C-alpha positions as YAML, in Angstrom:
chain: A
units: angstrom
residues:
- id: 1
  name: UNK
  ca: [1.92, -13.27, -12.50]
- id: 2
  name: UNK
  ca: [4.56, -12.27, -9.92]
- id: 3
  name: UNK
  ca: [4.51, -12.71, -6.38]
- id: 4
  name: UNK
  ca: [6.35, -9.64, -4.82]
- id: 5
  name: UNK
  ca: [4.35, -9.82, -0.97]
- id: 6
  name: UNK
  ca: [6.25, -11.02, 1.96]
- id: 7
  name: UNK
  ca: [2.93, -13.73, 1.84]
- id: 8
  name: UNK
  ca: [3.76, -14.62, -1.42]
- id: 9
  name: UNK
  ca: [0.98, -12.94, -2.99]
- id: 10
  name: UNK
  ca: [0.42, -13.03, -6.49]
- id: 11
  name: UNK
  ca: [-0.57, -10.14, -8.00]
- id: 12
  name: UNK
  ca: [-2.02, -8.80, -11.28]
- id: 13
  name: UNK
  ca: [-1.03, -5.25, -12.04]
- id: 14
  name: UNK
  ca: [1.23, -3.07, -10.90]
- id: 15
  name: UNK
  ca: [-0.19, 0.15, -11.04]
- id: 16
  name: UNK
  ca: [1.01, 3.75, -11.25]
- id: 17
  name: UNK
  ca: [4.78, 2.12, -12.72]
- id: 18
  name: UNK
  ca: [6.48, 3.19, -15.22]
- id: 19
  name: UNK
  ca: [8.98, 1.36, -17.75]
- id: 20
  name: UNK
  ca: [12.07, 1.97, -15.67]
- id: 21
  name: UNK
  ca: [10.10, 0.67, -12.16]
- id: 22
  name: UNK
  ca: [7.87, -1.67, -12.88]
- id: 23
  name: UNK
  ca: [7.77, -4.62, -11.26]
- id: 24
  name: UNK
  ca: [5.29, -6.92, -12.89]
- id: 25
  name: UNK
  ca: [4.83, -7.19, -16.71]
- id: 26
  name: UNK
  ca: [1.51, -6.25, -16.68]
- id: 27
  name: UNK
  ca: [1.58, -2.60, -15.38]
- id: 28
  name: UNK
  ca: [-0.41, 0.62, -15.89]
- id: 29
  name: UNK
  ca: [1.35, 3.80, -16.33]
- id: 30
  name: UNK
  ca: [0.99, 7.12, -15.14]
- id: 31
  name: UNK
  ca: [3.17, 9.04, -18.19]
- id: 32
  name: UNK
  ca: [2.20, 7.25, -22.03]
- id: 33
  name: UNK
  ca: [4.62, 3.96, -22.48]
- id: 34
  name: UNK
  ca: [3.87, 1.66, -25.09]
- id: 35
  name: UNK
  ca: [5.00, -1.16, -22.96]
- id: 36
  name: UNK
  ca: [2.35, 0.03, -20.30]
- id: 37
  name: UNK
  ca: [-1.21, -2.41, -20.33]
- id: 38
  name: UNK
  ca: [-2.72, 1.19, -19.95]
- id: 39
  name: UNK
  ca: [-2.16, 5.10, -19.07]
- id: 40
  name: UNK
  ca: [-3.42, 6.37, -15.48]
- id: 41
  name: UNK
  ca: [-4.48, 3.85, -13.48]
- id: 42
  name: UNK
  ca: [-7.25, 6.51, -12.23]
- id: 43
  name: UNK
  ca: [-9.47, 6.11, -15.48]
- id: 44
  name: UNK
  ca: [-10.47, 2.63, -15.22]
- id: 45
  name: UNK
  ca: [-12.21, 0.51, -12.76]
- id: 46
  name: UNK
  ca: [-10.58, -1.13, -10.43]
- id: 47
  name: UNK
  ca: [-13.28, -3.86, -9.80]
- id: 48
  name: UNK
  ca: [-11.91, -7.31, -9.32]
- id: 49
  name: UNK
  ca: [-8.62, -6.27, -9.73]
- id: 50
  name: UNK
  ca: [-5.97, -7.60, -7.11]
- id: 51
  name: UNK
  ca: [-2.81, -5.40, -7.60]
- id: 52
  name: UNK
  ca: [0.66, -4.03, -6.61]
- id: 53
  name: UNK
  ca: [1.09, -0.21, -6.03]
- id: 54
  name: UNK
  ca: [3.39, 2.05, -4.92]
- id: 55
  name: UNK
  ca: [2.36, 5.73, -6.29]
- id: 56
  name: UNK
  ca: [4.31, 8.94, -4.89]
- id: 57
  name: UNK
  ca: [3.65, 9.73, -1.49]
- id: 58
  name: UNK
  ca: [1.62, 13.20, -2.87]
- id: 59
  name: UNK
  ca: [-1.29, 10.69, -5.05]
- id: 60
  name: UNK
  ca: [-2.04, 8.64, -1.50]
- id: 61
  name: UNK
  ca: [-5.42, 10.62, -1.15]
- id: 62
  name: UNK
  ca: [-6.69, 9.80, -4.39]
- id: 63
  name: UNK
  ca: [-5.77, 6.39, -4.24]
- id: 64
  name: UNK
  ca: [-7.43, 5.88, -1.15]
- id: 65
  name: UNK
  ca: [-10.48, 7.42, -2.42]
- id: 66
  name: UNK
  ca: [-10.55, 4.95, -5.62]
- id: 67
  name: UNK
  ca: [-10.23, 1.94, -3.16]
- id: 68
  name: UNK
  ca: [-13.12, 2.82, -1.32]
- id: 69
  name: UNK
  ca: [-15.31, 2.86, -4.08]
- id: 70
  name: UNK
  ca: [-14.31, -0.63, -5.30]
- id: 71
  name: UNK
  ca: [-13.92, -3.99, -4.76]
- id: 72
  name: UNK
  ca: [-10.20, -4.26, -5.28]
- id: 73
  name: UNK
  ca: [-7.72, -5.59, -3.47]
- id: 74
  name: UNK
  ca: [-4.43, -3.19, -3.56]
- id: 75
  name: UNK
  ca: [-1.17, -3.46, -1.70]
- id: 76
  name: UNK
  ca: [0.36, -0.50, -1.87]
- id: 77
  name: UNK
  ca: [3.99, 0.18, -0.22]
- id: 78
  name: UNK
  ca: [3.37, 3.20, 1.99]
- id: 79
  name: UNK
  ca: [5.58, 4.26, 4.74]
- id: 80
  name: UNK
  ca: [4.16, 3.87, 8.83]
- id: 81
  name: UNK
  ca: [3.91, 8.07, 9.76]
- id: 82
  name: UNK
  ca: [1.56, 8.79, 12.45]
- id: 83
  name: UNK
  ca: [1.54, 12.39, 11.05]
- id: 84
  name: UNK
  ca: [0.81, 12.01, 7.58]
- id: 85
  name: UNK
  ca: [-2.50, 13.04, 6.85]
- id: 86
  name: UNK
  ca: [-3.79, 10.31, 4.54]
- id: 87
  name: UNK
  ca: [-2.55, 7.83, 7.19]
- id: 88
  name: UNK
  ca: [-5.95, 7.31, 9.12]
- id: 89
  name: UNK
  ca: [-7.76, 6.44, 5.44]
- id: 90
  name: UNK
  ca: [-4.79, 3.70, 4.82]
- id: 91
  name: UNK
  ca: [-5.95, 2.00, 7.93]
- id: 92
  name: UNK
  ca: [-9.84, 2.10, 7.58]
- id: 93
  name: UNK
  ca: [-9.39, 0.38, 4.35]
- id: 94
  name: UNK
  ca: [-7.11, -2.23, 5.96]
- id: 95
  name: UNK
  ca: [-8.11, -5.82, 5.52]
- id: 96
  name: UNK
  ca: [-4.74, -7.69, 6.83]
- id: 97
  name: UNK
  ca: [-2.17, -6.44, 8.93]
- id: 98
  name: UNK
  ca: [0.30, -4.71, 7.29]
- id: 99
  name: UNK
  ca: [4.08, -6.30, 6.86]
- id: 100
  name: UNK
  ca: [7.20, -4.20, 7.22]
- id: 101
  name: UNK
  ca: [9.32, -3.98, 4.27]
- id: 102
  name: UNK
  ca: [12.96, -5.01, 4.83]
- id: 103
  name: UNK
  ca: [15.04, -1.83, 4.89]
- id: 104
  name: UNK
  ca: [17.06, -2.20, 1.79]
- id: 105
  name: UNK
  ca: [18.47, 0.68, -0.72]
- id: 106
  name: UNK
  ca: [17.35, -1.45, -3.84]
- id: 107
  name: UNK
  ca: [13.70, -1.52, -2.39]
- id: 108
  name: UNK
  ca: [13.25, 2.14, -4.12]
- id: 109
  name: UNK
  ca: [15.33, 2.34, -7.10]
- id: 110
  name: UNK
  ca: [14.61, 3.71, -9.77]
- id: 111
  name: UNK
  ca: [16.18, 3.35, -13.66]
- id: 112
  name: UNK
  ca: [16.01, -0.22, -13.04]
- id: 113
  name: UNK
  ca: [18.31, -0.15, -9.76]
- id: 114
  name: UNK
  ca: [20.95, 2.29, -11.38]
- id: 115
  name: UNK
  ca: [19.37, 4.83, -9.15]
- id: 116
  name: UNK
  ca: [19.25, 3.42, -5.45]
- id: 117
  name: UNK
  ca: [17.64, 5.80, -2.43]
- id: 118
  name: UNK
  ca: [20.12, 7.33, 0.07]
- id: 119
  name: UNK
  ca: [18.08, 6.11, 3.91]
- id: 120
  name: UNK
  ca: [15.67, 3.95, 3.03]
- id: 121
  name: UNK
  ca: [15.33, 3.56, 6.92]
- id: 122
  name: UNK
  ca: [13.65, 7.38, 6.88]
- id: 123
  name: UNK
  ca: [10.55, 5.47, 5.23]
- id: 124
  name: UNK
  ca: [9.27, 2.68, 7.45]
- id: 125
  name: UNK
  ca: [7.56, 1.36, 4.48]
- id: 126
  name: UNK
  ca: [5.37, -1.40, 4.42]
- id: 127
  name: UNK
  ca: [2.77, -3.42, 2.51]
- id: 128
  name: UNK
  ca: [-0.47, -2.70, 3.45]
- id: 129
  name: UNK
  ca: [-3.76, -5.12, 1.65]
- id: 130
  name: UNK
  ca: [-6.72, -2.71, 1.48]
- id: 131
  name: UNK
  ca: [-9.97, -3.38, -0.18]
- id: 132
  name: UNK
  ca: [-13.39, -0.84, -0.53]
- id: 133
  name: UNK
  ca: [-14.87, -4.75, 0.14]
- id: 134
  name: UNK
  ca: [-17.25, -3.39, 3.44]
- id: 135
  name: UNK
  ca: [-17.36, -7.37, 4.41]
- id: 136
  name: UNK
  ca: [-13.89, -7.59, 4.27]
- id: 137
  name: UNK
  ca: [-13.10, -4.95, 5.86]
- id: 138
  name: UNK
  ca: [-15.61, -5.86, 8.84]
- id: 139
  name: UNK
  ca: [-14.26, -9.41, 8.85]
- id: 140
  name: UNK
  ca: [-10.61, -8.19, 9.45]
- id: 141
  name: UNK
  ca: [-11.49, -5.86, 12.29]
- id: 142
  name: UNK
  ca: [-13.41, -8.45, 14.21]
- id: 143
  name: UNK
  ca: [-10.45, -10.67, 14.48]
- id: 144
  name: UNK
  ca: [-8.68, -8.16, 16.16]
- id: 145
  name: UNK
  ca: [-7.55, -7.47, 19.61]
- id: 146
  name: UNK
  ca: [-9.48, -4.53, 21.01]
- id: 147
  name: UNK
  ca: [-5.63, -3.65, 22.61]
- id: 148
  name: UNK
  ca: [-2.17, -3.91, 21.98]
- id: 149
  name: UNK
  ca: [0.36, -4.70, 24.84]
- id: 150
  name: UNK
  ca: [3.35, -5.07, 21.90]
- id: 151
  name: UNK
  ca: [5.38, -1.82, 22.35]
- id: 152
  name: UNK
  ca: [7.09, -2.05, 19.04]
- id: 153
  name: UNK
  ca: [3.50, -2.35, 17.39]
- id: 154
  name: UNK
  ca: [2.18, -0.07, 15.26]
- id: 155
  name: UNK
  ca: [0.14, 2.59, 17.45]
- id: 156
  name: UNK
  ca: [-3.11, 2.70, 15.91]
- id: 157
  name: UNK
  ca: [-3.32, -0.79, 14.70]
- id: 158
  name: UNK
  ca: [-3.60, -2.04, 18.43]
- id: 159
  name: UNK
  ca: [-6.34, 0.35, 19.16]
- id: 160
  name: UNK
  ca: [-8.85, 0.22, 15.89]
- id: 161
  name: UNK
  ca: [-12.35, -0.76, 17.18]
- id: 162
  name: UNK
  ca: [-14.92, -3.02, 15.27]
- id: 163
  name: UNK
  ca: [-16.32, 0.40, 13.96]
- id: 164
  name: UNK
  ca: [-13.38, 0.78, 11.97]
- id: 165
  name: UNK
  ca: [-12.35, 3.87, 13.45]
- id: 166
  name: UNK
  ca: [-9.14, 4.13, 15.77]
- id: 167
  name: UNK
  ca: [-7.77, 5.99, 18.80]
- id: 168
  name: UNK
  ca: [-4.39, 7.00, 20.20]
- id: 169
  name: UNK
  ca: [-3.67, 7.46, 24.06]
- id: 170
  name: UNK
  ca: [-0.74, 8.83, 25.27]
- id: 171
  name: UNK
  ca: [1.87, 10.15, 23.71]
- id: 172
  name: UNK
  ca: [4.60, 8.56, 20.77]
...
């Protein structure tokens, strides 16, 4: 166990890691690795599971769609882009409010930090607990405001109704 979460969440597996990025023990692989628990975190359940993620930008659908049909409880690092198309799934799924990552060049390395990222301000990453848990999910929306005065907030966070759907007036 590792605790990696601003909250000091301990987590599982880290899925979709790889030798040279992992950051729990336990991880799942998306290329073979004899160190990797498993190969492709997409061919198990993911039941039960409470995990770690941060997959490439391009597998956000898919992991999305796995979420939804389970019980899990992921926090994947994803950035905050209004225009990304995937972005509108992240936040149905939402069971917390996300926390923004600190802006560090170390946060993406890769090669075990011999390989840092150039602006990792261009991101806006942050940690984002999402769960296919229906309950959960209705249980986090009701606790929220149904507006958001805070003009640094994120947009569509402040204006997500109980439904779980959201809507954006005005312009960023």
């Amino acid at each position: 166990r590792h605790s990696l979460s601003p909250m000091g969440t301990t987590f599982f597996v880290d899925l979709f890691a790889t030798w040279c990025n992992n950051k729990l023990s336990f991880y799942v692989s998306s290329v073979p690795d004899q160190r990797a628990q498993a190969v492709d975190a997409f061919s198990f359940q993911w039941d039960q599971l409470f995990a770690y993620t941060f997959p490439s930008f391009s597998l956000f659908p898919q992991v999305l769609q796995k979420e939804r049909s389970s019980s899990a409880r992921v926090i994947p690092n994803a950035p905050w882009w209004p225009e990304c198309p995937w972005l509108h799934d992240l936040l149905a799924l939402l069971v917390e409010l996300p926390w923004r990552l600190q802006v560090r060049p170390d946060l993406q390395s890769q090669q075990k930090g011999a390989i840092l990222h150039n602006h990792p301000e261009i991101l806006h990453l942050y940690a984002w607990l999402i769960s296919g848990d229906h309950s959960a999910r209705m249980s986090f929306l009701r606790k929220l405001p149904l507006a958001s005065s805070e003009r640094n907030s994120l947009p569509l966070l402040g204006s997500m109704t109980p439904s779980g759907e959201s809507s954006v007036i005005g312009v960023f």
